[in-house]
Amino acid sequence: MKKYTDKTLSPSERAEDLLKRMTLEEKVGQMLQVSYNALNPVDYERYKKRGIGSFLHALGKERDDIRKKSAKTRLGIPPLLGIDAIHGHALLNGATVFPSQLAMSCSFNRALLFETARATALEVAADGLDWTFSPVLCIARDLRWGRVNETFGEDSYLVGELGKAVITGYEYDGNIIACAKHYIAYGEATGGRDAYDSPVTERKIREVFLPPFKKAVEAGCGSVMTAYGSIDALPLTANKRMLTEILKDELGFDGFVVTDWENVKSLVHKQRAAKDIKDASYLAVEAGNDMSMNTHSFYKYVLELVREGKISKERIDDSVRRILKAKFRIGLFDDKERPDKSVIGCENHRKLNLAIARESMVLLKNDGVLPLKDNVKKIAVVGPNADSIRAQFGDWTFFSHPLPSAIAKPRGEYHTVLDGMREVFGGDKIIFEKGCDIFGHGGGIEKAVDAAKRADAVVCVIGDCLAQNGEYRDRANIDLTDPQTELVSRLCDTGKKVIAVLVNCKPLCIGMLKERCAAVIETFNGGAMGGLAAAELIAGRFNPSGKLSISFPQTSAQMPCYYNHYHGWHGGQYVDLKKDSVYTFGDGLSYTEYAYSNLKLSKKTACKDDVIEVSVDVKNKGGMDGKETVMLFVNDVVSSVLTPVIELKGFRKVFIKAGETKRVTIKLNIDDLAIIKSDCTREVESGDFEIMVGANTRTYLKTVLKVK
Ligand code: GLC
């Protein structure tokens, strides 16, 4: 009996047995992933028949054809079928489209993110696929970057915590593999430029960007994706220090590393860091990449390099072993029973989608206009994104990938804000006028203003669109576009109460909304249920609990504006700008008020290997039950390298009934107070640490912890 077919053996034992039976061609074939839209049909067909490690973006008949042809190869090694299921299996029309990562991060709800990931994994597996290129663990600190919507925001601790929850959810049922991406510091490129150089030191990487990947490795993430860019001019694809010495050797990552799209080719044609594809293939393998996403000539060049003795057989075996172990781990060789297709877009996932959409909504301003009273007679719903499901879905759905579609119509249930307002308040109360487009006036402003004059309240839905976001789409100016600014101004000039609802991929400069509108609600890309959740929030059907995971600058020039900046800026602000950002990390209101008191530490003086308990009373003083995210921040009073003025080190989201007081306890691992010193060593320094516990970075109780 072939040991590798023996299900009683471990993935490692089975991989080891299969490895021994493979030819060099079959081994190097496992290190290649191709997509049907990245090479000519003849080559593509050849790879399907030869059998390679993975295919991506294969849906429906294409997926079935790959499976059939792979089964006929000599050893019948099944390929990993990968897809970007980054907020639901959204490249499949009809699957559940959850809110974007950025939207979901504002829920601060680890459990809900675990559930959405688990639901996504069930839909991906039911659709016959095996691997999602998710979660994105990039940290969004320069908002000019086009891919902010794919992140969990600006804070390393939050990104790591939510990334861990999502990876655990994806891999929970053992059906699919997750992929922590993009390794590393992709969003930190100069000027927010996509795939460009990140001028960061290894010290900075260890302080800010590595911790989420460390948590991903600890969570057992099956794969990591190499970022396009470079670290201080050394491309990640050719970066052995980052990929092998730190990720694999130091962190002990035992999954496999896949490059991003055409990274090997980009070394030659974009980064000019290799003279030809053969040289680039050598650099990529030697640095620690185990699989090349596209650049299919990687296959023939790696074969040549091994035969020339330039790449060792041991190096190839290490990559192939990692890939095979992943395949055995999810049962690919064992004709595993996949979830039933009825799970795709099912009612349970719809309910979960509405729950996460509600908790992702952030009420930023409310002068008392919300919740709208039941006796409101007419509501004008206006704005370019009021009825735009494309804007509400955001990036990485069937609208934009694998190939952009201008005509796709969603098959699954969805609710735009206009749909939601009609459902919640009744169609007869709603007057809809688009007012303008994102880029053009469209001649509708007068009609929108007239609708506002005839209404008791105005809901104005603005933001951005896919043309302004995504890969290759960085923005130098993140203002609301002029037609939208004019629309909002004219609506406010009517004297009516204007409720601004933002449907956008990233923070925008919304100082005018904060100043002139009666209420501001941030939904980001709320997914299929986002419009209904927004309308329910406006009607007071639930108590909003979302808090910002990312800051909003006053102007595009006020960047970076992330909250956890270092001490030391002379003056602390630009001479031509007010201090602070328009909104900052942690901001978010509810329909009730939470009062914090009685902050206590289980120890006032701790040792470096202690875990202490930080406790506080939280009272819901209002008349509505609600959920509150209690945040624990730290300020290292004196440190041998600069440290942030305030930084998140813990959070818990708790349900508190109206009038009830809950004692909330958060564990603080003193090791989490470590700094990365200039020689890259990690140390918890003795001294005083301010411990702040509260609703956000502006409202908290403070005490001092001494570390010996
Ligand atoms: C894209 C993205 C990456 C994605 C991959 C496959 O270019 O950078 O995030 O997973 O290619 O679609």
XYZ file of C-alpha atoms and ligand atoms in Angstrom:
720
model
C 0.000 0.000 0.000
C 1.321 3.454 -0.820
C 1.905 5.058 2.570
C 0.808 8.463 1.296
C -2.692 7.131 0.725
C -2.897 5.916 4.316
C -5.247 8.318 6.115
C -4.112 7.045 9.494
C -0.696 8.602 8.977
C 0.104 12.267 9.696
C 0.302 14.862 6.886
C 4.068 14.946 7.436
C 4.485 11.182 7.110
C 2.277 11.063 4.030
C 4.109 13.997 2.448
C 7.453 12.345 3.117
C 6.341 9.123 1.443
C 4.916 10.877 -1.598
C 7.981 13.085 -1.950
C 10.151 10.003 -2.388
C 8.016 8.841 -5.291
C 8.091 12.102 -7.227
C 10.297 13.039 -10.167
C 12.059 16.402 -10.193
C 9.541 17.628 -12.794
C 6.638 16.641 -10.575
C 8.253 18.334 -7.579
C 8.956 21.622 -9.332
C 5.445 21.462 -10.823
C 4.082 21.668 -7.273
C 5.847 25.018 -6.883
C 3.814 26.640 -9.614
C 0.381 28.259 -9.489
C -1.251 29.596 -12.624
C -4.420 31.450 -13.453
C -6.377 30.988 -16.658
C -6.234 34.730 -17.327
C -2.447 34.978 -17.056
C -1.218 32.780 -19.897
C -2.165 31.588 -23.332
C -4.716 28.757 -23.594
C -2.179 26.296 -25.004
C 0.230 26.654 -22.108
C -2.652 26.702 -19.663
C -3.985 23.433 -21.071
C -0.495 21.940 -20.856
C -0.211 22.769 -17.172
C -3.624 21.323 -16.491
C -2.548 18.037 -18.047
C 0.901 18.042 -16.477
C -0.460 18.713 -13.001
C 0.911 21.610 -11.001
C 0.657 22.779 -7.393
C -2.222 25.182 -7.703
C -4.592 27.113 -9.904
C -6.332 30.304 -8.934
C -9.619 31.976 -9.782
C -11.004 28.762 -11.299
C -14.766 28.626 -10.840
C -17.502 26.361 -12.182
C -16.625 24.368 -15.300
C -13.004 25.532 -15.232
C -12.629 24.175 -11.710
C -14.136 20.822 -12.727
C -11.919 20.541 -15.797
C -8.821 21.127 -13.683
C -9.880 18.469 -11.182
C -10.571 15.954 -13.946
C -7.250 16.488 -15.713
C -5.196 16.547 -12.521
C -6.655 13.190 -11.522
C -5.231 11.660 -14.713
C -1.619 12.643 -13.958
C 0.836 9.895 -12.954
C 0.522 10.404 -9.219
C -2.844 12.191 -9.335
C -1.683 14.894 -6.946
C -4.665 17.252 -6.576
C -3.966 20.965 -7.091
C -4.892 23.563 -4.493
C -7.631 25.722 -6.015
C -7.180 29.209 -4.610
C -9.466 32.270 -4.627
C -9.622 35.727 -3.100
C -12.458 35.153 -0.663
C -11.506 38.162 1.423
C -14.912 39.295 2.641
C -16.998 36.257 1.808
C -16.614 34.053 -1.250
C -17.522 37.206 -3.123
C -15.921 36.392 -6.474
C -18.761 33.881 -6.856
C -21.969 35.697 -7.758
C -24.585 34.405 -5.324
C -22.270 33.773 -2.386
C -22.467 35.783 0.830
C -20.773 39.169 0.494
C -19.719 40.312 3.963
C -18.574 43.866 4.762
C -14.984 44.664 3.795
C -12.189 43.906 6.254
C -11.949 47.610 7.082
C -15.670 47.758 7.840
C -15.613 44.576 9.918
C -12.591 45.746 11.894
C -14.740 48.569 13.308
C -16.855 45.939 15.057
C -13.913 45.057 17.356
C -15.719 41.720 17.610
C -13.310 38.779 17.470
C -16.111 36.212 17.765
C -18.118 37.662 14.870
C -15.061 37.796 12.647
C -14.320 34.176 13.489
C -17.891 33.304 12.458
C -17.769 35.249 9.179
C -14.475 33.543 8.304
C -15.890 30.135 9.149
C -18.965 30.826 7.030
C -16.771 31.998 4.159
C -14.667 28.844 4.401
C -17.785 26.679 4.217
C -18.925 28.495 1.065
C -15.468 28.282 -0.536
C -15.196 24.554 0.247
C -18.772 23.884 -0.893
C -17.828 25.533 -4.164
C -15.046 22.973 -4.626
C -12.143 25.268 -3.722
C -9.417 24.888 -1.107
C -7.535 28.091 -0.319
C -8.401 31.713 0.336
C -5.859 34.485 -0.101
C -6.974 36.074 3.122
C -6.657 37.735 5.681
C -4.842 40.875 4.713
C -2.578 41.770 7.652
C -1.236 44.947 6.106
C -1.424 48.003 8.351
C -3.031 51.054 6.731
C -1.088 54.112 7.853
C -0.949 56.071 4.600
C -4.452 56.615 3.305
C -3.293 57.508 -0.199
C -2.719 53.766 -0.765
C -5.382 52.122 -2.925
C -5.854 49.011 -0.781
C -6.807 50.449 2.613
C -10.238 48.797 2.344
C -8.637 45.353 2.503
C -6.995 45.989 5.876
C -8.119 45.833 9.489
C -7.003 49.454 9.926
C -4.021 51.285 11.408
C -3.251 49.474 14.631
C -0.872 46.519 14.786
C -2.480 44.943 17.873
C -6.006 45.085 16.413
C -4.818 43.767 13.026
C -3.122 40.861 14.774
C -6.094 40.026 16.981
C -8.629 40.107 14.141
C -6.251 38.316 11.803
C -5.893 35.516 14.339
C -9.697 35.281 14.727
C -10.201 35.099 10.959
C -7.447 32.548 10.329
C -8.864 30.352 13.080
C -12.302 30.683 11.477
C -11.071 29.853 7.989
C -9.174 26.762 9.102
C -11.613 25.670 11.827
C -13.424 22.931 9.892
C -10.260 21.779 8.113
C -11.713 22.420 4.671
C -9.512 25.212 3.429
C -6.187 26.952 3.937
C -5.860 30.592 4.932
C -3.167 32.932 3.623
C -1.703 35.745 5.718
C -0.771 38.547 3.342
C 1.039 40.593 2.154
C 4.317 39.867 3.846
C 5.527 42.455 4.785
C 4.962 46.211 5.366
C 3.174 46.470 1.983
C 1.013 49.417 3.063
C 3.994 51.370 4.391
C 5.409 52.214 0.958
C 6.579 55.779 0.449
C 3.689 58.063 -0.479
C 1.150 55.301 -0.156
C 2.323 54.056 -3.546
C 1.068 50.567 -4.358
C 3.723 47.836 -4.559
C 6.458 50.437 -4.093
C 9.394 50.569 -1.688
C 8.791 50.628 2.060
C 11.686 52.560 3.630
C 11.498 50.764 6.957
C 14.179 49.210 9.093
C 14.093 45.708 10.483
C 13.518 47.320 13.871
C 10.370 49.041 12.655
C 9.206 45.822 11.001
C 9.617 43.940 14.267
C 7.827 46.678 16.208
C 4.841 47.309 13.933
C 4.465 44.898 11.009
C 5.712 41.527 12.216
C 3.467 41.029 15.291
C 0.310 40.284 13.234
C 2.214 37.676 11.210
C 3.592 36.157 14.415
C 0.004 35.736 15.629
C -0.926 34.265 12.250
C 1.858 31.672 12.533
C 0.784 30.865 16.101
C -2.774 30.432 14.847
C -1.502 27.787 12.405
C -2.055 29.743 9.196
C -1.384 27.424 6.261
C 0.261 29.942 3.937
C 1.802 33.388 3.692
C 1.916 35.579 0.598
C 5.016 37.558 -0.334
C 4.277 41.224 -0.982
C 5.039 42.930 -4.282
C 7.211 45.653 -2.877
C 10.603 46.030 -1.276
C 12.031 46.765 2.148
C 14.597 49.537 1.960
C 15.218 48.719 -1.716
C 15.484 44.908 -1.357
C 12.434 43.271 -3.031
C 10.495 41.007 -0.684
C 10.569 38.319 -3.386
C 14.360 38.169 -3.073
C 14.516 38.836 0.664
C 15.923 35.788 2.439
C 16.188 37.667 5.748
C 12.446 38.305 5.831
C 11.142 35.131 4.199
C 13.454 32.465 5.572
C 15.495 33.740 8.504
C 12.651 35.584 10.232
C 9.385 34.022 9.013
C 10.451 30.369 8.725
C 13.432 30.030 11.049
C 12.714 32.525 13.819
C 8.901 32.383 13.895
C 8.852 28.699 12.983
C 6.365 29.070 10.125
C 5.830 25.550 8.769
C 3.295 26.345 6.076
C 4.287 27.490 2.616
C 5.052 30.851 1.045
C 3.387 31.852 -2.208
C 4.462 34.936 -4.125
C 1.959 37.545 -5.088
C 0.860 37.901 -8.709
C 3.833 37.670 -11.102
C 6.328 38.695 -8.398
C 9.056 36.668 -10.124
C 8.493 38.436 -13.427
C 8.257 41.786 -11.630
C 11.757 41.331 -10.267
C 12.902 41.694 -13.877
C 10.413 44.000 -15.519
C 9.304 46.301 -12.709
C 11.923 46.243 -10.007
C 14.872 45.640 -12.321
C 16.456 43.527 -9.604
C 17.133 40.499 -11.825
C 18.536 40.300 -15.336
C 16.065 37.692 -16.595
C 13.366 35.282 -15.425
C 15.889 32.553 -14.749
C 17.852 34.845 -12.443
C 14.600 35.989 -10.826
C 13.487 32.387 -10.308
C 16.779 31.621 -8.600
C 16.463 34.632 -6.287
C 12.853 33.819 -5.445
C 13.516 30.187 -4.504
C 16.713 30.947 -2.588
C 14.950 33.701 -0.610
C 12.325 31.224 0.607
C 9.349 31.393 -1.762
C 7.807 27.949 -2.085
C 5.315 28.659 -4.869
C 5.272 31.153 -7.691
C 1.916 32.759 -8.492
C 2.040 32.818 -12.296
C 5.286 33.585 -14.177
C 4.849 30.088 -15.491
C 8.346 29.949 -17.036
C 9.475 29.753 -13.412
C 8.872 26.017 -13.868
C 11.394 25.430 -16.629
C 14.022 27.722 -15.146
C 13.895 26.134 -11.727
C 14.339 22.719 -13.376
C 17.376 24.065 -15.198
C 18.793 25.630 -12.023
C 18.470 22.383 -10.097
C 20.096 20.410 -12.926
C 22.908 22.985 -13.018
C 23.380 22.490 -9.278
C 22.545 26.132 -8.532
C 19.462 25.233 -6.494
C 19.783 22.198 -4.257
C 17.377 19.261 -4.298
C 17.008 19.746 -0.529
C 15.736 23.278 -1.131
C 13.157 21.997 -3.616
C 12.128 19.180 -1.279
C 11.542 21.669 1.542
C 9.116 23.679 -0.574
C 7.312 20.651 -1.961
C 7.059 19.080 1.491
C 5.373 22.197 2.836
C 2.900 22.286 -0.043
C 2.066 18.564 0.157
C 1.573 18.747 3.933
C -1.003 21.480 3.418
C -2.816 19.342 0.846
C -2.868 16.313 3.128
C -3.946 18.473 6.072
C -7.182 19.548 4.344
C -7.903 16.069 3.031
C -7.325 16.831 -0.653
C -6.046 13.308 -1.330
C -8.912 11.660 0.512
C -11.974 12.466 -1.587
C -13.120 14.500 1.375
C -16.794 15.236 1.745
C -17.307 18.900 1.051
C -20.060 21.043 2.627
C -23.303 20.956 0.680
C -23.669 23.699 -1.953
C -26.842 24.861 -0.206
C -24.592 26.597 2.327
C -23.615 29.162 -0.298
C -25.604 32.326 0.394
C -27.737 30.475 2.989
C -30.114 32.050 5.503
C -27.775 31.497 8.446
C -25.031 33.392 6.641
C -27.510 36.136 5.760
C -28.322 36.556 9.445
C -24.625 36.565 10.316
C -24.025 39.105 7.566
C -26.651 41.457 9.003
C -25.201 41.015 12.490
C -21.649 41.891 11.427
C -22.899 44.772 9.260
C -24.746 46.248 12.241
C -21.701 45.964 14.521
C -19.420 47.414 11.843
C -21.394 50.654 11.520
C -19.796 53.664 13.229
C -21.944 56.546 14.433
C -19.459 59.430 14.376
C -21.735 62.393 15.017
C -25.299 62.771 16.286
C -26.730 66.121 17.377
C -29.803 64.296 18.593
C -31.456 63.901 15.205
C -30.964 60.131 15.475
C -32.712 57.848 15.864
C -35.339 59.305 13.522
C -38.737 59.310 15.160
C -41.429 56.952 13.879
C -43.669 59.906 13.153
C -41.292 61.294 10.546
C -43.409 61.883 7.448
C -40.988 62.335 4.560
C -37.307 61.423 4.263
C -35.245 62.492 1.282
C -32.659 59.865 0.418
C -30.060 61.376 -1.875
C -26.464 60.896 -3.011
C -24.475 58.890 -5.570
C -24.031 55.871 -3.276
C -27.591 55.701 -1.971
C -28.498 53.025 -4.484
C -25.059 51.740 -5.519
C -24.498 48.107 -4.645
C -21.114 48.294 -6.376
C -19.944 50.976 -3.956
C -21.441 49.098 -1.045
C -19.773 45.781 -1.971
C -16.374 47.387 -2.409
C -13.413 45.613 -3.941
C -12.788 41.873 -4.537
C -16.247 40.784 -5.569
C -17.524 39.416 -8.892
C -17.931 43.054 -10.001
C -14.167 43.573 -10.088
C -12.429 40.147 -10.065
C -11.122 37.968 -11.611
C -12.142 40.193 -14.551
C -14.000 43.516 -14.143
C -17.637 43.349 -15.230
C -19.757 46.387 -16.052
C -22.898 44.321 -16.515
C -22.873 41.792 -13.651
C -26.084 41.708 -11.654
C -25.986 40.298 -8.107
C -27.787 36.979 -7.777
C -27.877 36.976 -3.997
C -30.005 39.143 -1.674
C -28.708 42.649 -1.088
C -29.947 45.972 0.280
C -28.599 49.331 -0.738
C -29.178 52.217 1.677
C -32.161 53.261 -0.429
C -33.563 49.721 -0.268
C -33.015 49.687 3.482
C -34.682 53.049 4.045
C -37.735 51.941 2.078
C -37.933 48.632 3.955
C -37.501 50.178 7.388
C -39.523 53.393 7.045
C -41.926 52.426 4.268
C -41.605 53.344 0.620
C -44.279 56.032 0.797
C -42.138 58.075 3.191
C -39.060 58.041 0.959
C -38.227 60.565 -1.757
C -35.179 59.453 -3.759
C -33.014 61.780 -5.831
C -29.456 60.795 -6.710
C -28.341 64.420 -6.795
C -24.988 63.814 -8.462
C -22.457 61.165 -9.433
C -19.119 60.606 -7.727
C -17.302 62.503 -10.466
C -20.019 64.394 -12.329
C -22.782 66.741 -11.276
C -25.250 64.880 -13.466
C -27.568 67.870 -13.232
C -29.496 66.426 -10.329
C -28.523 68.720 -7.472
C -31.532 71.013 -7.854
C -33.895 68.030 -7.724
C -32.125 66.733 -4.641
C -32.342 70.122 -2.950
C -36.025 70.293 -3.831
C -36.562 66.822 -2.384
C -34.833 67.941 0.808
C -37.104 70.954 1.084
C -40.139 68.667 0.865
C -38.814 66.314 3.543
C -38.554 66.309 7.343
C -35.073 64.801 7.234
C -32.386 64.140 4.654
C -30.190 61.056 4.355
C -27.271 61.841 2.066
C -25.199 58.833 0.981
C -21.752 59.805 -0.281
C -18.247 58.349 -0.413
C -16.140 56.948 -3.225
C -16.126 54.256 -5.890
C -14.050 51.366 -7.199
C -12.362 53.592 -9.773
C -10.718 55.352 -6.823
C -9.616 52.231 -4.957
C -7.751 48.971 -5.345
C -4.474 47.873 -6.840
C -2.761 50.546 -8.935
C -5.320 53.089 -7.637
C -3.644 55.273 -5.033
C -5.066 58.760 -4.488
C -3.105 61.960 -3.913
C -6.276 63.705 -2.751
C -8.749 61.932 -0.499
C -11.298 64.748 -0.335
C -14.897 64.021 -1.151
C -15.200 64.769 -4.856
C -16.473 68.253 -5.737
C -19.981 67.258 -6.876
C -20.537 65.516 -3.550
C -19.186 68.436 -1.543
C -21.489 70.771 -3.443
C -24.448 68.431 -2.929
C -23.928 68.238 0.840
C -23.420 71.975 1.140
C -26.597 72.763 -0.799
C -28.573 70.283 1.300
C -27.284 71.815 4.532
C -28.104 75.294 3.197
C -31.779 74.280 3.177
C -31.671 74.260 6.968
C -32.897 70.679 7.078
C -31.247 68.095 9.306
C -28.794 66.221 7.034
C -27.706 62.720 8.038
C -24.520 61.881 6.140
C -24.016 58.186 5.452
C -20.576 57.292 4.119
C -20.226 54.343 1.739
C -16.518 54.375 0.994
C -13.430 52.182 0.742
C -11.198 54.310 2.940
C -11.208 57.349 5.222
C -11.870 60.612 3.354
C -11.455 64.239 4.385
C -14.893 64.847 5.871
C -14.377 67.880 8.104
C -17.234 69.651 6.347
C -19.639 66.785 7.168
C -18.612 66.913 10.821
C -19.129 70.655 10.872
C -22.392 70.996 8.961
C -24.313 67.716 9.133
C -26.587 66.758 12.004
C -25.251 63.213 12.003
C -22.441 61.257 10.364
C -22.468 57.471 9.944
C -19.433 55.593 8.560
C -20.323 52.264 6.942
C -17.256 51.793 4.664
C -18.214 48.889 2.337
C -21.065 47.333 4.278
C -21.568 44.274 2.075
C -24.902 42.834 0.975
C -26.733 43.779 4.171
C -25.002 47.116 4.706
C -27.862 49.252 3.423
C -30.402 47.552 5.663
C -28.133 47.874 8.695
C -27.606 51.581 8.002
C -31.369 52.174 7.781
C -31.953 50.218 10.981
C -29.323 52.358 12.725
C -31.074 55.511 11.532
C -34.377 54.151 12.838
C -32.853 53.111 16.172
C -33.637 49.413 15.584
C -30.284 48.626 17.222
C -27.760 50.442 19.347
C -24.618 51.217 17.273
C -21.390 49.866 18.775
C -18.830 50.294 15.988
C -15.615 52.229 16.642
C -13.074 53.431 14.092
C -10.077 51.214 13.437
C -8.501 54.005 11.400
C -8.107 57.776 11.604
C -9.529 60.465 9.296
C -7.217 63.392 8.402
C -8.401 66.954 7.967
C -6.635 67.191 4.602
C -4.735 64.838 2.355
C -1.564 66.561 3.443
C -2.128 65.688 7.079
C -0.747 62.201 6.651
C 0.232 60.025 8.288
C -2.369 60.749 10.965
C -2.523 57.408 12.762
C -3.233 57.767 16.469
C -0.302 55.842 17.919
C 2.402 58.241 16.780
C 5.629 58.798 18.685
C 6.414 61.588 21.123
C 8.688 64.347 19.916
C 7.117 66.430 17.111
C 8.099 70.048 17.667
C 4.828 71.955 17.952
C 2.807 68.825 17.443
C 0.909 70.218 14.461
C 1.279 71.960 11.121
C 1.249 75.740 11.380
C -1.516 75.932 8.777
C -3.769 73.244 10.239
C -5.652 72.662 13.467
C -4.253 69.956 15.728
C -5.668 66.413 15.638
C -7.467 64.552 12.878
C -11.170 64.908 12.108
C -11.845 61.521 13.652
C -9.375 59.133 15.210
C -8.917 55.482 16.101
C -11.549 54.360 18.636
C -14.091 57.085 17.886
C -17.695 55.899 17.743
C -20.933 56.870 19.496
C -23.923 54.867 20.618
C -27.526 55.683 21.518
C -26.646 55.284 25.138
C -23.812 56.531 27.358
C -21.238 54.369 29.115
C -19.579 55.575 32.305
C -16.244 54.099 33.416
C -15.153 53.947 37.054
C -13.109 52.044 39.601
C -10.052 51.178 37.506
C -7.921 48.593 39.317
C -4.773 46.603 38.513
C -4.302 43.176 40.078
C -0.744 44.329 40.718
C 0.596 47.912 40.898
C 4.127 46.581 40.474
C 4.772 43.675 38.125
C 7.633 41.539 36.944
C 8.450 41.126 33.292
C 6.936 37.646 33.005
C 3.715 38.539 34.838
C 0.212 38.610 33.447
C -1.890 41.136 35.332
C -5.607 41.824 35.314
C -6.905 45.280 34.527
C -10.468 45.781 35.728
C -12.968 48.578 35.397
C -16.666 49.162 36.036
C -18.707 50.154 32.996
C -22.218 51.476 33.513
C -24.783 51.753 30.733
C -26.407 55.030 31.810
C -28.878 55.227 28.946
C -32.224 53.679 28.183
C -31.043 51.215 25.558
C -29.158 47.938 25.939
C -25.910 48.002 24.054
C -22.455 46.602 23.370
C -19.362 48.553 24.390
C -15.766 47.900 23.362
C -13.594 48.572 26.381
C -10.115 49.557 25.249
C -6.846 49.179 27.130
C -4.083 51.565 26.109
C -0.516 51.925 27.309
C 2.047 54.730 27.341
C 5.615 53.727 28.154
C 6.632 56.772 30.216
C 10.363 56.550 29.460
C 11.819 54.151 26.867
C 15.225 53.787 25.288
C 13.695 54.093 21.822
C 10.706 56.281 20.982
C 7.374 54.652 21.718
C 3.817 55.762 20.859
C 2.098 58.434 22.965
C -0.712 55.912 23.401
C -1.161 52.399 22.021
C -3.819 49.688 22.151
C -2.752 46.607 24.111
C -6.108 44.972 24.801
C -9.853 45.252 24.203
C -13.060 43.461 25.109
C -16.525 43.972 23.702
C -19.265 43.451 26.258
C -23.072 43.558 26.265
C -24.498 45.758 29.000
C -28.195 46.140 29.673
C -29.672 49.615 30.123
C -28.925 50.811 33.645
C -26.628 47.860 34.362
C -23.013 48.057 35.513
C -20.544 45.383 34.437
C -17.066 44.775 35.844
C -14.855 44.228 32.816
C -11.453 42.579 33.155
C -8.757 42.533 30.494
C -5.589 40.491 30.892
C -2.375 42.353 30.200
C 0.679 40.248 29.454
C 3.632 42.343 30.660
C 5.627 40.835 27.801
C 3.354 42.806 25.464
C 4.982 45.986 26.830
C 8.284 45.027 25.214
C 10.003 47.454 22.876
C 12.290 46.683 19.953
C 15.594 48.343 20.721
C 17.847 49.855 18.089
C 19.823 46.609 17.868
C 16.536 44.778 17.141
C 16.549 42.976 20.480
C 13.162 42.796 22.191
C 13.015 43.845 25.813
C 10.522 44.812 28.501
C 12.293 47.724 30.151
C 11.786 48.451 33.829
C 9.959 51.646 34.645
C 6.540 53.256 34.751
C 3.764 52.534 32.283
C 0.565 54.569 32.128
C -2.364 52.199 31.833
C -5.450 53.797 30.289
C -8.829 52.070 30.066
C -11.830 53.624 28.401
C -14.091 54.094 25.428
C -11.419 55.455 23.102
C -8.160 57.407 22.876
C -9.840 60.547 24.196
C -11.957 59.205 27.071
C -10.344 56.914 29.615
C -9.288 56.339 33.247
C -5.576 56.265 33.915
C -3.272 54.666 36.465
C 0.415 53.780 36.640
C 1.946 50.321 36.554
C 5.519 49.869 37.698
C 7.535 47.143 35.981
C 10.574 45.936 37.922
C -3.450 40.269 -6.479
C -3.273 40.757 -5.061
C -3.351 39.662 -4.039
C -4.284 38.573 -4.542
C -3.630 37.940 -5.745
C -4.529 36.858 -6.385
O -2.672 40.964 -7.352
O -2.138 41.557 -4.755
O -3.797 40.246 -2.812
O -4.514 37.596 -3.545
O -3.250 38.887 -6.731
O -5.675 37.428 -6.908
